[in-house]
Amino acid sequence: KLIYSPPCSLWAGIPGLEGRGWSTLCFLNTCLVIICSLALELVCCFVLVLAFQTLIVNFR
């Protein structure tokens, strides 16, 4: 069962995430997708990634 992982280029469009933290964010996103793929929980993955995005943006 494969879960679609957004390409790293999509993360570059988020304001405040350009440059230094971009590759780290992309790496962590990939890890979340892999973890959720192993769990076979598409909804879990969507919620985690969305929450992670929101957390980073709000933190900035």
PDB file of C-alpha atoms in Angstrom, residues 16 55-60:
ATOM      1  CA  GLY A  16       9.449  31.634   6.267  1.00  0.00           C
ATOM      2  CA  LEU A  55       3.326  24.016  14.118  1.00  0.00           C
ATOM      3  CA  ILE A  56       6.356  25.151  12.113  1.00  0.00           C
ATOM      4  CA  VAL A  57       4.537  28.086  10.512  1.00  0.00           C
ATOM      5  CA  ASN A  58       3.129  29.261  13.849  1.00  0.00           C
ATOM      6  CA  PHE A  59       6.500  28.865  15.535  1.00  0.00           C
ATOM      7  CA  ARG A  60       8.051  31.166  12.971  1.00  0.00           C
TER       8      ARG A  60
END
